[in-house]
Amino acid sequence: MPISPDLAPNGLDTLTAEEIAAMPADAFAELTPEELASIPADAMGGMSADMMAAMPADAMGGMSADMMAAMPADAMGGMDASMMAAMPADAMGGMDAGMMAAMPADAMGGMDADMMSAMPAAAMGGMDADMMSAMPAAAMGGMDADMMSACPADAIGGMDADMMFAMPADAMGGMDAGMVAAIPADALGGMSADMVASIPADANFVAPTIGSPGFEAFDTAQSPDFVVPTIDQPDFPTDFVAPTFDPAVGGFQTEVGGPGLTEAAANDPNFVAPTIGEPGFAEFDAAQGSQGALDGAFAPVAPIETVPTFDPVAETVSAVADAGATQGASQAPEAVVAESAPEPAPAPEAAIEDAPAPAAPEDPIAG
């Protein structure tokens, strides 16, 4: 039974741990960050894992370090990555090793460097390899030597090269021989020369030799010219499910369980976006945020126009399709409409006059 709106948010400021413990698990199913923030810190002692699991993720935005510290360790069993990501960094100041150990490994996927920095070093005593491997690499930027030294040796087995890259070099000062021995071979590729130099001598770190696992990556990282790559915190949430087109209903579903959308369909790797003219294309195009950019890009092709063309055989003007009149091509010039040409006038005949007869030649003897 969700908390009555009449109590929110100020009506919760008189709750006690006993009253919260007596509530059904779904009592906080509609809790807001403001409502959570109004609950007295010591009242959080009545929380359970089931109540935490029923709480909306964004409600954790109202958590404080004092509230966190007052919760039973096993209540952290209801945490997940989205709840962790919604929590203010300084709320991690209330964590201890017992709470850390009770938390599901995948909840660590919501951690970031600021949350790591705010966490008491001793809380790292509850870390294990699965929790370590679930953390975003960038979160390791919040580690320091004290946190490292409090970390169980086998937890280091969850590290990889990207996590090493992201960790401050001086954090390696918290290493001991057991932790050094637990470093995975592929994580060695993330150890710069500065990190190696920060490892205490009694930790007995021995660099990998030629042919041993991790040697090539480690050797590259020791170069004076090696530049440690920047590891960015990934955008959260990581469980985002893109809208899936469902031809059965002729549109997109954005929520698993919506009409025509099953869990399998929401995660179908073979999804093919609809193309122009198919059912659902307009909705899909609008969902991509590109409707404005596409306006006019797919304008209908202009109908082929006809232009009159003079036919010298028929001596008439006929209409034929202009092959050049397609979208994007220059319009063919209009043909001049010509009338039937007049028959040419006959050529004038040359005037022929009677020519005089040629004179007879003179006889030289007669003369």
Short mmCIF file of C-alpha atoms in Angstrom, two decimals:
data_model
loop_
_atom_site.label_atom_id
_atom_site.label_comp_id
_atom_site.label_asym_id
_atom_site.label_seq_id
_atom_site.Cartn_x
_atom_site.Cartn_y
_atom_site.Cartn_z
CA MET A 1 0.00 0.00 0.00
CA PRO A 2 1.69 3.23 -1.14
CA ILE A 3 2.02 6.13 1.25
CA SER A 4 -0.96 8.49 1.12
CA PRO A 5 -0.32 11.75 -0.76
CA ASP A 6 -1.74 13.51 2.28
CA LEU A 7 1.43 12.62 4.18
CA ALA A 8 3.86 13.80 1.52
CA PRO A 9 6.33 15.17 2.03
CA ASN A 10 6.21 16.74 5.48
CA GLY A 11 3.98 14.10 6.99
CA LEU A 12 6.90 11.68 6.94
CA ASP A 13 9.14 13.73 9.19
CA THR A 14 7.77 12.12 12.34
CA LEU A 15 8.27 8.51 11.26
CA THR A 16 10.29 6.22 13.51
CA ALA A 17 12.32 3.11 12.68
CA GLU A 18 9.66 0.97 14.35
CA GLU A 19 6.89 2.47 12.20
CA ILE A 20 8.85 1.95 9.00
CA ALA A 21 9.65 -1.64 9.97
CA ALA A 22 5.92 -2.30 10.44
CA MET A 23 5.04 -1.01 6.97
CA PRO A 24 4.39 -3.37 4.03
CA ALA A 25 7.28 -3.69 1.57
CA ASP A 26 5.52 -1.64 -1.12
CA ALA A 27 4.83 1.29 1.20
CA PHE A 28 7.57 3.31 -0.51
CA ALA A 29 6.62 2.27 -4.05
CA GLU A 30 5.70 5.84 -5.00
CA LEU A 31 8.20 7.68 -2.83
CA THR A 32 9.78 10.83 -4.26
CA PRO A 33 13.24 12.25 -3.50
CA GLU A 34 11.64 15.06 -1.50
CA GLU A 35 9.64 12.61 0.60
CA LEU A 36 12.69 10.44 1.30
CA ALA A 37 14.72 13.48 2.31
CA SER A 38 12.06 14.43 4.87
CA ILE A 39 12.32 11.13 6.77
CA PRO A 40 14.43 11.36 9.95
CA ALA A 41 17.80 9.69 9.47
CA ASP A 42 17.40 7.28 12.38
CA ALA A 43 14.03 6.13 11.05
CA MET A 44 15.91 4.47 8.17
CA GLY A 45 16.89 1.82 10.70
CA GLY A 46 13.53 0.22 9.96
CA MET A 47 14.26 -0.29 6.26
CA SER A 48 14.57 -3.74 4.67
CA ALA A 49 15.86 -5.07 1.36
CA ASP A 50 12.32 -5.60 0.09
CA MET A 51 11.38 -2.01 0.87
CA MET A 52 14.49 -0.77 -0.89
CA ALA A 53 13.74 -2.89 -3.94
CA ALA A 54 10.19 -1.49 -4.13
CA MET A 55 11.39 2.10 -3.98
CA PRO A 56 11.60 4.08 -7.26
CA ALA A 57 15.22 4.56 -8.30
CA ASP A 58 14.98 8.33 -8.45
CA ALA A 59 13.79 8.47 -4.84
CA MET A 60 17.38 7.76 -3.85
CA GLY A 61 18.12 11.33 -4.82
CA GLY A 62 16.87 12.25 -1.35
CA MET A 63 19.37 10.03 0.47
CA SER A 64 22.01 11.50 2.79
CA ALA A 65 25.08 10.06 4.48
CA ASP A 66 23.32 10.06 7.87
CA MET A 67 20.35 8.18 6.47
CA MET A 68 22.64 5.68 4.78
CA ALA A 69 24.60 5.08 7.96
CA ALA A 70 21.39 4.37 9.91
CA MET A 71 20.18 1.62 7.58
CA PRO A 72 20.65 -2.06 8.42
CA ALA A 73 23.41 -3.56 6.27
CA ASP A 74 21.10 -6.18 4.79
CA ALA A 75 18.77 -3.46 3.47
CA MET A 76 21.39 -2.79 0.82
CA GLY A 77 20.44 -6.09 -0.75
CA GLY A 78 17.56 -4.25 -2.43
CA MET A 79 19.83 -1.83 -4.28
CA ASP A 80 20.42 -1.85 -8.03
CA ALA A 81 22.56 0.15 -10.44
CA SER A 82 19.86 2.71 -11.29
CA MET A 83 19.28 3.44 -7.59
CA MET A 84 23.00 3.80 -7.03
CA ALA A 85 23.33 6.20 -9.97
CA ALA A 86 20.50 8.38 -8.62
CA MET A 87 22.07 8.75 -5.19
CA PRO A 88 24.02 11.92 -4.27
CA ALA A 89 27.75 11.24 -4.12
CA ASP A 90 28.08 12.37 -0.53
CA ALA A 91 25.49 9.83 0.60
CA MET A 92 28.19 7.21 0.10
CA GLY A 93 29.87 8.70 3.16
CA GLY A 94 27.49 6.61 5.27
CA MET A 95 28.59 3.27 3.81
CA ASP A 96 30.54 0.65 5.72
CA ALA A 97 32.07 -2.70 4.80
CA GLY A 98 29.01 -4.67 5.94
CA MET A 99 26.68 -2.62 3.75
CA MET A 100 29.05 -2.94 0.83
CA ALA A 101 29.21 -6.72 1.19
CA ALA A 102 25.39 -6.96 1.25
CA MET A 103 24.95 -5.06 -1.99
CA PRO A 104 24.32 -7.00 -5.25
CA ALA A 105 27.40 -6.92 -7.48
CA ASP A 106 25.59 -5.38 -10.45
CA ALA A 107 24.48 -2.43 -8.31
CA MET A 108 28.06 -1.21 -8.54
CA GLY A 109 27.40 -0.39 -12.18
CA GLY A 110 25.88 2.89 -10.97
CA MET A 111 29.07 4.08 -9.26
CA ASP A 112 31.16 7.03 -10.40
CA ALA A 113 34.45 8.59 -9.33
CA ASP A 114 32.81 11.17 -7.03
CA MET A 115 30.92 8.46 -5.17
CA MET A 116 34.11 6.45 -4.76
CA SER A 117 35.91 9.48 -3.36
CA ALA A 118 33.12 10.10 -0.85
CA MET A 119 33.10 6.52 0.42
CA PRO A 120 35.00 5.76 3.64
CA ALA A 121 38.14 3.76 2.90
CA ALA A 122 37.06 1.02 5.31
CA ALA A 123 33.93 0.38 3.24
CA MET A 124 36.16 -1.12 0.55
CA GLY A 125 36.60 -4.08 2.89
CA GLY A 126 33.23 -5.34 1.64
CA MET A 127 34.31 -5.36 -2.01
CA ASP A 128 34.76 -8.56 -4.02
CA ALA A 129 35.92 -9.39 -7.55
CA ASP A 130 32.41 -9.49 -9.02
CA MET A 131 31.56 -6.08 -7.57
CA MET A 132 34.85 -4.68 -8.82
CA SER A 133 34.32 -5.93 -12.37
CA ALA A 134 30.78 -4.47 -12.43
CA MET A 135 32.01 -0.93 -11.77
CA PRO A 136 32.49 1.51 -14.65
CA ALA A 137 36.22 1.96 -15.29
CA ALA A 138 35.94 5.72 -14.77
CA ALA A 139 34.76 5.16 -11.19
CA MET A 140 38.27 4.03 -10.29
CA GLY A 141 39.37 7.62 -10.64
CA GLY A 142 38.06 8.10 -7.09
CA MET A 143 40.40 5.50 -5.54
CA ASP A 144 43.25 6.36 -3.21
CA ALA A 145 45.94 4.40 -1.38
CA ASP A 146 43.87 4.03 1.81
CA MET A 147 40.93 2.58 -0.09
CA MET A 148 43.25 0.24 -1.95
CA SER A 149 44.83 -1.05 1.23
CA ALA A 150 41.37 -1.77 2.71
CA CYS A 151 40.33 -3.75 -0.35
CA PRO A 152 40.46 -7.58 -0.07
CA ALA A 153 43.20 -9.03 -2.26
CA ASP A 154 40.84 -11.20 -4.28
CA ALA A 155 38.74 -8.18 -5.22
CA ILE A 156 41.64 -7.02 -7.38
CA GLY A 157 40.87 -10.02 -9.60
CA GLY A 158 37.93 -8.06 -10.99
CA MET A 159 40.11 -5.30 -12.43
CA ASP A 160 40.97 -4.81 -16.09
CA ALA A 161 43.31 -2.52 -18.04
CA ASP A 162 40.73 0.26 -18.40
CA MET A 163 40.17 0.35 -14.65
CA MET A 164 43.94 0.51 -14.12
CA PHE A 165 44.20 3.34 -16.64
CA ALA A 166 41.56 5.33 -14.74
CA MET A 167 43.09 4.91 -11.29
CA PRO A 168 45.42 7.60 -9.86
CA ALA A 169 49.01 6.35 -9.79
CA ASP A 170 49.44 7.02 -6.08
CA ALA A 171 46.51 4.72 -5.27
CA MET A 172 48.91 1.87 -6.01
CA GLY A 173 50.67 2.79 -2.77
CA GLY A 174 48.03 0.74 -0.96
CA MET A 175 49.02 -2.49 -2.69
CA ASP A 176 50.46 -5.46 -0.82
CA ALA A 177 51.94 -8.76 -2.00
CA GLY A 178 48.57 -10.54 -2.00
CA MET A 179 46.96 -7.86 -4.11
CA VAL A 180 49.90 -7.78 -6.52
CA ALA A 181 49.60 -11.51 -7.01
CA ALA A 182 45.87 -11.16 -7.75
CA ILE A 183 46.27 -8.61 -10.57
CA PRO A 184 44.87 -10.19 -13.77
CA ALA A 185 47.35 -10.42 -16.64
CA ASP A 186 45.26 -8.21 -18.93
CA ALA A 187 45.09 -5.49 -16.24
CA LEU A 188 48.89 -5.18 -16.38
CA GLY A 189 48.47 -3.36 -19.67
CA GLY A 190 46.91 -0.46 -17.81
CA MET A 191 49.83 0.08 -15.44
CA SER A 192 51.94 3.07 -16.33
CA ALA A 193 55.51 3.54 -15.14
CA ASP A 194 54.26 5.96 -12.46
CA MET A 195 51.87 3.35 -11.13
CA VAL A 196 54.59 0.74 -10.95
CA ALA A 197 56.85 3.20 -9.13
CA SER A 198 54.11 3.78 -6.54
CA ILE A 199 53.82 0.11 -5.55
CA PRO A 200 55.55 -0.46 -2.19
CA ALA A 201 58.77 -2.47 -2.40
CA ASP A 202 57.47 -5.09 0.05
CA ALA A 203 54.57 -5.81 -2.28
CA ASN A 204 57.11 -7.71 -4.36
CA PHE A 205 55.77 -6.63 -7.73
CA VAL A 206 57.66 -8.37 -10.53
CA ALA A 207 57.17 -7.06 -14.04
CA PRO A 208 56.07 -9.66 -16.60
CA THR A 209 58.85 -10.97 -18.81
CA ILE A 210 58.92 -11.62 -22.53
CA GLY A 211 56.44 -14.34 -23.41
CA SER A 212 54.51 -14.14 -20.18
CA PRO A 213 50.81 -13.09 -20.16
CA GLY A 214 50.36 -9.35 -20.34
CA PHE A 215 53.97 -8.59 -21.25
CA GLU A 216 53.40 -6.72 -24.51
CA ALA A 217 50.70 -4.41 -23.13
CA PHE A 218 52.69 -3.83 -19.94
CA ASP A 219 55.87 -3.10 -21.87
CA THR A 220 54.05 -0.55 -24.04
CA ALA A 221 52.70 1.19 -20.94
CA GLN A 222 56.21 1.61 -19.53
CA SER A 223 57.36 3.78 -22.44
CA PRO A 224 58.18 7.40 -21.46
CA ASP A 225 55.97 8.47 -24.38
CA PHE A 226 53.01 6.41 -23.23
CA VAL A 227 49.88 8.50 -22.75
CA VAL A 228 47.32 7.09 -20.36
CA PRO A 229 43.97 7.13 -22.19
CA THR A 230 41.05 9.03 -20.73
CA ILE A 231 38.30 6.75 -19.52
CA ASP A 232 34.88 8.41 -19.70
CA GLN A 233 32.00 7.52 -17.46
CA PRO A 234 29.33 5.90 -19.67
CA ASP A 235 25.92 7.48 -19.89
CA PHE A 236 23.39 5.97 -17.51
CA PRO A 237 21.08 4.09 -17.56
CA THR A 238 22.75 1.17 -19.28
CA ASP A 239 19.52 -0.82 -19.50
CA PHE A 240 17.79 1.57 -21.91
CA VAL A 241 15.53 -0.28 -24.35
CA ALA A 242 14.97 1.45 -27.67
CA PRO A 243 11.40 1.69 -29.04
CA THR A 244 10.60 -1.37 -31.12
CA PHE A 245 8.40 -1.29 -34.20
CA ASP A 246 5.62 -3.83 -34.04
CA PRO A 247 3.98 -4.49 -37.42
CA ALA A 248 1.10 -6.23 -35.67
CA VAL A 249 -0.09 -2.95 -34.20
CA GLY A 250 1.34 -0.68 -36.89
CA GLY A 251 3.46 1.47 -34.60
CA PHE A 252 6.17 1.70 -31.96
CA GLN A 253 5.98 0.53 -28.40
CA THR A 254 8.21 2.23 -25.84
CA GLU A 255 7.40 0.10 -22.82
CA VAL A 256 7.96 -3.60 -22.37
CA GLY A 257 4.57 -5.18 -21.98
CA GLY A 258 2.82 -2.59 -24.13
CA PRO A 259 0.42 -3.78 -26.85
CA GLY A 260 2.24 -6.14 -29.16
CA LEU A 261 5.63 -5.75 -27.43
CA THR A 262 7.07 -8.69 -25.56
CA GLU A 263 10.28 -8.86 -23.57
CA ALA A 264 11.86 -10.77 -26.45
CA ALA A 265 10.77 -8.18 -29.01
CA ALA A 266 12.20 -5.34 -26.92
CA ASN A 267 15.61 -6.95 -27.05
CA ASP A 268 15.48 -8.33 -30.57
CA PRO A 269 18.94 -7.82 -32.15
CA ASN A 270 17.43 -8.26 -35.61
CA PHE A 271 15.24 -5.17 -35.48
CA VAL A 272 15.03 -3.44 -38.87
CA ALA A 273 13.84 0.15 -39.02
CA PRO A 274 10.83 0.82 -41.27
CA THR A 275 11.47 2.58 -44.54
CA ILE A 276 9.52 5.34 -46.26
CA GLY A 277 6.03 4.22 -47.11
CA GLU A 278 5.90 1.40 -44.57
CA PRO A 279 3.51 1.47 -41.60
CA GLY A 280 5.09 3.22 -38.65
CA PHE A 281 7.77 5.12 -40.58
CA ALA A 282 6.50 8.57 -39.56
CA GLU A 283 6.45 7.57 -35.89
CA PHE A 284 9.92 6.07 -36.11
CA ASP A 285 11.29 9.12 -37.93
CA ALA A 286 9.83 11.45 -35.31
CA ALA A 287 11.27 9.30 -32.50
CA GLN A 288 14.75 9.77 -33.91
CA GLY A 289 14.51 13.54 -33.40
CA SER A 290 15.19 14.14 -37.07
CA GLN A 291 11.74 14.96 -38.41
CA GLY A 292 12.67 18.56 -39.07
CA ALA A 293 15.88 17.57 -40.76
CA LEU A 294 14.05 15.17 -43.01
CA ASP A 295 11.31 17.59 -44.04
CA GLY A 296 11.67 18.07 -47.74
CA ALA A 297 14.43 15.51 -48.00
CA PHE A 298 11.96 12.91 -49.10
CA ALA A 299 9.51 15.16 -50.94
CA PRO A 300 7.39 13.31 -53.49
CA VAL A 301 8.85 13.22 -56.95
CA ALA A 302 7.19 15.79 -59.20
CA PRO A 303 5.07 14.22 -61.90
CA ILE A 304 6.67 14.06 -65.30
CA GLU A 305 5.47 17.00 -67.35
CA THR A 306 4.88 16.98 -71.05
CA VAL A 307 6.06 19.70 -73.41
CA PRO A 308 4.86 20.27 -76.96
CA THR A 309 7.34 19.20 -79.59
CA PHE A 310 7.22 20.01 -83.28
CA ASP A 311 7.04 16.93 -85.45
CA PRO A 312 8.47 17.80 -88.90
CA VAL A 313 7.07 14.60 -90.41
CA ALA A 314 3.52 15.23 -89.34
CA GLU A 315 4.02 19.01 -89.64
CA THR A 316 2.05 19.29 -86.40
CA VAL A 317 2.77 20.00 -82.77
CA SER A 318 2.66 16.78 -80.71
CA ALA A 319 3.04 16.25 -76.91
CA VAL A 320 5.76 13.84 -75.75
CA ALA A 321 7.28 13.17 -72.31
CA ASP A 322 10.38 15.18 -71.72
CA ALA A 323 12.90 12.65 -70.41
CA GLY A 324 14.79 15.38 -68.62
CA ALA A 325 11.84 16.52 -66.53
CA THR A 326 12.63 14.52 -63.42
CA GLN A 327 13.25 15.70 -59.89
CA GLY A 328 16.56 17.48 -59.63
CA ALA A 329 17.06 17.86 -63.41
CA SER A 330 16.76 21.12 -65.34
CA GLN A 331 13.42 21.62 -66.99
CA ALA A 332 13.64 21.22 -70.74
CA PRO A 333 13.09 24.50 -72.57
CA GLU A 334 9.69 24.98 -74.08
CA ALA A 335 9.57 24.19 -77.71
CA VAL A 336 8.41 26.96 -80.00
CA VAL A 337 5.03 26.09 -81.38
CA ALA A 338 5.34 26.41 -85.15
CA GLU A 339 2.55 26.45 -87.69
CA SER A 340 2.71 24.39 -90.89
CA ALA A 341 5.35 25.92 -93.12
CA PRO A 342 4.07 27.39 -96.45
CA GLU A 343 5.09 25.67 -99.64
CA PRO A 344 8.13 27.30 -101.18
CA ALA A 345 7.53 29.50 -104.26
CA PRO A 346 8.78 28.01 -107.50
CA ALA A 347 12.09 29.31 -108.71
CA PRO A 348 11.69 31.88 -111.59
CA GLU A 349 12.49 30.53 -115.02
CA ALA A 350 15.21 32.22 -116.98
CA ALA A 351 13.91 34.34 -119.89
CA ILE A 352 14.97 32.88 -123.26
CA GLU A 353 15.00 35.25 -126.25
CA ASP A 354 15.38 34.32 -129.90
CA ALA A 355 19.05 34.66 -130.73
CA PRO A 356 20.08 36.05 -134.15
CA ALA A 357 21.57 33.58 -136.61
CA PRO A 358 25.32 33.67 -136.71
CA ALA A 359 26.83 35.64 -139.65
CA ALA A 360 28.24 33.63 -142.50
CA PRO A 361 32.02 33.73 -142.75
CA GLU A 362 33.44 35.94 -145.46
CA ASP A 363 34.98 34.26 -148.49
CA PRO A 364 38.50 35.60 -148.86
CA ILE A 365 38.66 34.64 -152.59
CA ALA A 366 35.42 36.35 -153.41
CA GLY A 367 36.59 39.49 -151.98
#
